[in-house]
Short mmCIF file of C-alpha atoms in Angstrom, two decimals:
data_model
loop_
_atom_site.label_atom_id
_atom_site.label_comp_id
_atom_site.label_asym_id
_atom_site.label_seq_id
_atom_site.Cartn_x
_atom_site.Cartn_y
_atom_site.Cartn_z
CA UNK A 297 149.14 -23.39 -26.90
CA UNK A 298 149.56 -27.11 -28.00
CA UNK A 299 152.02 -29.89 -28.01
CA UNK A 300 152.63 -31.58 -31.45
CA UNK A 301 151.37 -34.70 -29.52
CA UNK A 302 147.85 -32.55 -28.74
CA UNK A 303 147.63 -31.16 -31.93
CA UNK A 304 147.25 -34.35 -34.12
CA UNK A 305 144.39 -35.47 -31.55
CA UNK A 306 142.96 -32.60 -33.15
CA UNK A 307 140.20 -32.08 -36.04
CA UNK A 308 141.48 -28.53 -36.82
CA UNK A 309 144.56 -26.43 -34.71
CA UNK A 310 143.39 -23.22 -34.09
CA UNK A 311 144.83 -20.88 -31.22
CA UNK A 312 141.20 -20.09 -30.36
CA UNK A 313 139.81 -23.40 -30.10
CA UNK A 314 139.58 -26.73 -31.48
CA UNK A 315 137.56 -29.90 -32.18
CA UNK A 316 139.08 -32.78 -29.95
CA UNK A 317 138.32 -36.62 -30.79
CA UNK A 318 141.00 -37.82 -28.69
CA UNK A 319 142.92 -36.30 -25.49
CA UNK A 320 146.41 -37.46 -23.45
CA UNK A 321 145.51 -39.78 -21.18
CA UNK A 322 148.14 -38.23 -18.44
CA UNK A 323 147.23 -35.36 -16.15
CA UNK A 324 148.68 -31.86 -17.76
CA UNK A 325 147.61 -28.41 -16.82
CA UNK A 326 147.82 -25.26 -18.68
CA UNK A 327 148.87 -21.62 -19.00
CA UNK A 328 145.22 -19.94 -20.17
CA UNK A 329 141.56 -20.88 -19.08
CA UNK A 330 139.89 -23.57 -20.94
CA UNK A 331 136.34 -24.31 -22.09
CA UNK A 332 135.64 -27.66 -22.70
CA UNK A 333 132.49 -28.53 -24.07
CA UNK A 334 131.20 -31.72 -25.28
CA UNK A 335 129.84 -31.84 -28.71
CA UNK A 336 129.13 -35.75 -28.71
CA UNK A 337 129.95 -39.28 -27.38
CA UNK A 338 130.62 -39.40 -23.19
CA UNK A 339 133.50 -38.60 -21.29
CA UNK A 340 135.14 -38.79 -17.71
CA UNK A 341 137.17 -35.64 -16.46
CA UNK A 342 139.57 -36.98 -13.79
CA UNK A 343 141.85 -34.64 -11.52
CA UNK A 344 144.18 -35.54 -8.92
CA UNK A 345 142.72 -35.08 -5.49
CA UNK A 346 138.98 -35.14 -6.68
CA UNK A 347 136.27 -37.44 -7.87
CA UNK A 348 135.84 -38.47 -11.57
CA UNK A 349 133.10 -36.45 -12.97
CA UNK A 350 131.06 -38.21 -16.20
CA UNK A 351 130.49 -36.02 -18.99
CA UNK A 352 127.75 -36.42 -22.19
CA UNK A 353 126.70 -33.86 -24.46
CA UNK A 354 125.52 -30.30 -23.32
CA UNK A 355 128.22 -30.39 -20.43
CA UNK A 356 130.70 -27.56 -20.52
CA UNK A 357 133.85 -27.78 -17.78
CA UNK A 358 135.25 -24.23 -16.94
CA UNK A 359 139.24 -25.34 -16.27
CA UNK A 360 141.36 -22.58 -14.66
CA UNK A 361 145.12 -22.52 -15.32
CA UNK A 362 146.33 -24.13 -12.27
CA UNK A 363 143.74 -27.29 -12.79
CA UNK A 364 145.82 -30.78 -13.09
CA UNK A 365 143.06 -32.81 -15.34
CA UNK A 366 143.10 -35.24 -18.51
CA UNK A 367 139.72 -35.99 -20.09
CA UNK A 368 139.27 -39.42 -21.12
CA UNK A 369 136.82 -40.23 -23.62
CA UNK A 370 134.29 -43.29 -22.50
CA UNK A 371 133.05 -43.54 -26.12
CA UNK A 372 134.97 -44.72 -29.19
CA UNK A 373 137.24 -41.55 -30.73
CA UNK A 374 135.02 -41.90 -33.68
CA UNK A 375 131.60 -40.99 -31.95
CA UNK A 376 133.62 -38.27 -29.83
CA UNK A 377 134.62 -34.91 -29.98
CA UNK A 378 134.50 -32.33 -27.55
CA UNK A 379 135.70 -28.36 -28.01
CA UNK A 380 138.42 -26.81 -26.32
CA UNK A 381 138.31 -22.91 -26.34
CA UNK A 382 141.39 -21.33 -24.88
CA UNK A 383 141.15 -17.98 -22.87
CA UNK A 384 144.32 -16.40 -21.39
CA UNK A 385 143.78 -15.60 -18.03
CA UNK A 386 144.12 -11.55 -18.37
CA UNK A 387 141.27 -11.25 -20.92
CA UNK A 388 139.18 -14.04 -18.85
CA UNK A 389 139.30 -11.51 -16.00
CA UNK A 390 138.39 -8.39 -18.25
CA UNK A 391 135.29 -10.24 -20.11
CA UNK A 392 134.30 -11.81 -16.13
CA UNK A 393 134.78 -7.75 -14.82
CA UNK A 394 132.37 -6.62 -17.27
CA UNK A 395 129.92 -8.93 -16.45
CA UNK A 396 130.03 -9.46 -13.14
CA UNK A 397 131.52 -8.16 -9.94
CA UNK A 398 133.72 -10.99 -8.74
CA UNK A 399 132.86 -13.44 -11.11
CA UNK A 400 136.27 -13.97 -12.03
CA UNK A 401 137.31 -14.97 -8.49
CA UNK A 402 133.98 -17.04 -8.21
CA UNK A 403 135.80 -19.01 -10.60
CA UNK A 404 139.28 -19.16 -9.90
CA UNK A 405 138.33 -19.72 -6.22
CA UNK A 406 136.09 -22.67 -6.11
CA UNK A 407 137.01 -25.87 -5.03
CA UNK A 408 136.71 -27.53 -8.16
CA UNK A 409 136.56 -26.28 -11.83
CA UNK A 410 132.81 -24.84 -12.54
CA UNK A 411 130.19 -27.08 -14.74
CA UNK A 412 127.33 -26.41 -16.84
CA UNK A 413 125.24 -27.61 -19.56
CA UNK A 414 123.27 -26.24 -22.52
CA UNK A 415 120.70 -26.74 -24.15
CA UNK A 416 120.59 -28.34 -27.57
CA UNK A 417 120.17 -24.93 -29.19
CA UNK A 418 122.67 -23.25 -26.98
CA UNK A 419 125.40 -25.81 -28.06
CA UNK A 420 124.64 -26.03 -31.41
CA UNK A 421 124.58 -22.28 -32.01
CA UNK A 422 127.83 -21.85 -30.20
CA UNK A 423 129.27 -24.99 -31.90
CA UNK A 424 128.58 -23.20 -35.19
CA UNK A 425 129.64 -19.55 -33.89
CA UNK A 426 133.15 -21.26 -32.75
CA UNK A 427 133.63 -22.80 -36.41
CA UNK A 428 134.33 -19.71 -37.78
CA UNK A 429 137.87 -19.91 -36.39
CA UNK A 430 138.41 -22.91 -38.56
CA UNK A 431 139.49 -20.63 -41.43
CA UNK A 432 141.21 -18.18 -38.99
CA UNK A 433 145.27 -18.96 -39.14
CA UNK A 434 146.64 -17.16 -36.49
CA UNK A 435 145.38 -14.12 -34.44
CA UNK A 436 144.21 -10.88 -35.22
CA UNK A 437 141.71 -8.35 -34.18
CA UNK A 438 139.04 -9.39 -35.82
CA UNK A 439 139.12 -13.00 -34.55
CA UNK A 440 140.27 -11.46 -31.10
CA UNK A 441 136.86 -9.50 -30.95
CA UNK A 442 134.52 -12.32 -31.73
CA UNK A 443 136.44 -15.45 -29.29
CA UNK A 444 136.11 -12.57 -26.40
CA UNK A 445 132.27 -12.25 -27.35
CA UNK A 446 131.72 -15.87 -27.68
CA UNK A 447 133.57 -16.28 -24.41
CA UNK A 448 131.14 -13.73 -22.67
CA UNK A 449 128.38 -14.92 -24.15
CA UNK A 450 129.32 -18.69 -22.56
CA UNK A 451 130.05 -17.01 -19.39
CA UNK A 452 126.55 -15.46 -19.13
CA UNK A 453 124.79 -18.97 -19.74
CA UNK A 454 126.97 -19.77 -16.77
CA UNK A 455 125.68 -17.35 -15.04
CA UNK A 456 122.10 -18.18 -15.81
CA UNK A 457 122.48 -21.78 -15.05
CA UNK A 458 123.34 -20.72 -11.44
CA UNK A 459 121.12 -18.15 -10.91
CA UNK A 460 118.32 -20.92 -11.73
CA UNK A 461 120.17 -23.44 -9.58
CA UNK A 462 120.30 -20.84 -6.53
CA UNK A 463 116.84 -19.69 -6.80
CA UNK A 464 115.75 -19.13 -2.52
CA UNK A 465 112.34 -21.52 -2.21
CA UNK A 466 109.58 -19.47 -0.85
CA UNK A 467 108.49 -20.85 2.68
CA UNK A 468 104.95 -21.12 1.83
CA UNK A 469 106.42 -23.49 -0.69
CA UNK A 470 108.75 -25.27 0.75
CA UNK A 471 106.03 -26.18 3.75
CA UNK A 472 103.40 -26.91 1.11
CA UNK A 473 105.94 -29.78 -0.55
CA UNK A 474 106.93 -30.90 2.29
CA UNK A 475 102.93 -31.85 3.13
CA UNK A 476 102.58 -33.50 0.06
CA UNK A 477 104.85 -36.50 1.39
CA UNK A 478 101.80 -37.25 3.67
CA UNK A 479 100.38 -40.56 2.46
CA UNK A 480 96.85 -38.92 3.58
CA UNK A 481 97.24 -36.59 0.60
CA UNK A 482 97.14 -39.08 -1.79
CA UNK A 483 93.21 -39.16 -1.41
CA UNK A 484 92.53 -35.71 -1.86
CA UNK A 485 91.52 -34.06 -4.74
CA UNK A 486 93.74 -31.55 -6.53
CA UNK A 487 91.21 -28.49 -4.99
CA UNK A 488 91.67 -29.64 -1.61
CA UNK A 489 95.48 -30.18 -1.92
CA UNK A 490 95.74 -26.57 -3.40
CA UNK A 491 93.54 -25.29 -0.61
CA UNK A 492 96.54 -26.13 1.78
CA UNK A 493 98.78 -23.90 0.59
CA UNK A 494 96.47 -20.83 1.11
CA UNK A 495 96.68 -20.03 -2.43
CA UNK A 496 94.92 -20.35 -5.93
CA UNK A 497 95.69 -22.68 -8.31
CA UNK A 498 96.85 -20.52 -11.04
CA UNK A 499 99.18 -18.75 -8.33
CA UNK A 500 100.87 -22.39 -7.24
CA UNK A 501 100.71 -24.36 -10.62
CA UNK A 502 104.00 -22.68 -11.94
CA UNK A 503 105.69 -22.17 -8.34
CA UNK A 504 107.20 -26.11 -8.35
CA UNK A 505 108.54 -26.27 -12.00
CA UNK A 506 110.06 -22.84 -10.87
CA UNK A 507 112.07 -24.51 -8.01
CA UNK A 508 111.62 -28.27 -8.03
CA UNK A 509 113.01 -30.74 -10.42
#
């Protein structure tokens, strides 16, 4: 899956994944899908034709075979490492089939190559889950079974982060915001203000957080 120049950038060479404190700084692309996930430091991901997206911990990149990228580390190689899993595309599309329908072509089919972050738990569990392959040598069942679990188990964080993002704002909502930009607000007290949505206050206290930043 690696050039000899990629592979001494790397912590451990694994055909699953690997621990990366140091990347080519020339665009490349690649033959599988690759999960990129940053474990510490910053980063920029830069692609031909698009705009340079900053990276810190907690971001994950979804890159799709065809995807003409270099990551370049904004932090010293020291204080950086992010995690590359690797995913041929034929068992991508069976673990996206059994999750989704057309999640798989979500993917391959957006404009630019899909982003996410977790949470500190969620990356340090899978950051621990993904060292197991540090002792792996090269592939077998076993090791087959557990990278296509991990995979699906990123995949459905994914899939949570943009259900949450997507979430449809109730009008009642969205109308009661949008009156609490009225300076004349500002002197009312919290009853009052609640009054104007035409609901109680235990009904509208979580309804924000829900949808709003």
């Amino acid at each position: 899956l690696l050039s000899r120049r990629q592979r001494q950038m790397c912590i451990r060479d694994s055909v699953y994944t690997n621990l990366i404190h140091s990347t080519p700084q020339n665009y490349h692309t690649h033959t599988f899908w690759e999960f990129a996930l940053i474990i510490t430091g910053k980063a920029a991901n830069v692609m031909l034709g698009a705009p340079r997206v900053e990276l810190t911990r907690g971001d994950v990149m979804i890159f799709r075979p065809r995807d003409c990228h270099y990551i370049r580390p904004l932090t010293h190689q020291l204080s950086y490492t992010h995690r590359d899993v690797y995913v041929s595309d034929e068992s991508m599309r069976k673990i996206c089939d059994a999750l989704g329908t057309n999640l798989y072509e979500t993917l391959r089919d957006a404009p630019l190559p899909s982003r996410f972050r977790l949470d500190e738990i969620e990356l340090i569990n899978l950051n621990n889950h993904f060292n197991y392959f540090l002792n792996v040598g090269g592939r077998n069942p076993a090791a087959d079974a557990i990278h296509s679990a991990l995979t699906g188990y990123m995949l459905g964080l994914y899939l949570k982060s943009t259900s949450l993002s997507e979430k449809t704002m109730p009008q009642w909502l969205s109308n009661f915001l949008f009156e609490l930009h009225d300076p004349k607000v500002f002197t009312l007290q919290i009853p009052e203000i609640i009054e104007k949505s035409n609901y109680c206050l235990l009904y509208t206290s979580p309804s924000p957080r829900d949808y709003a930043a």
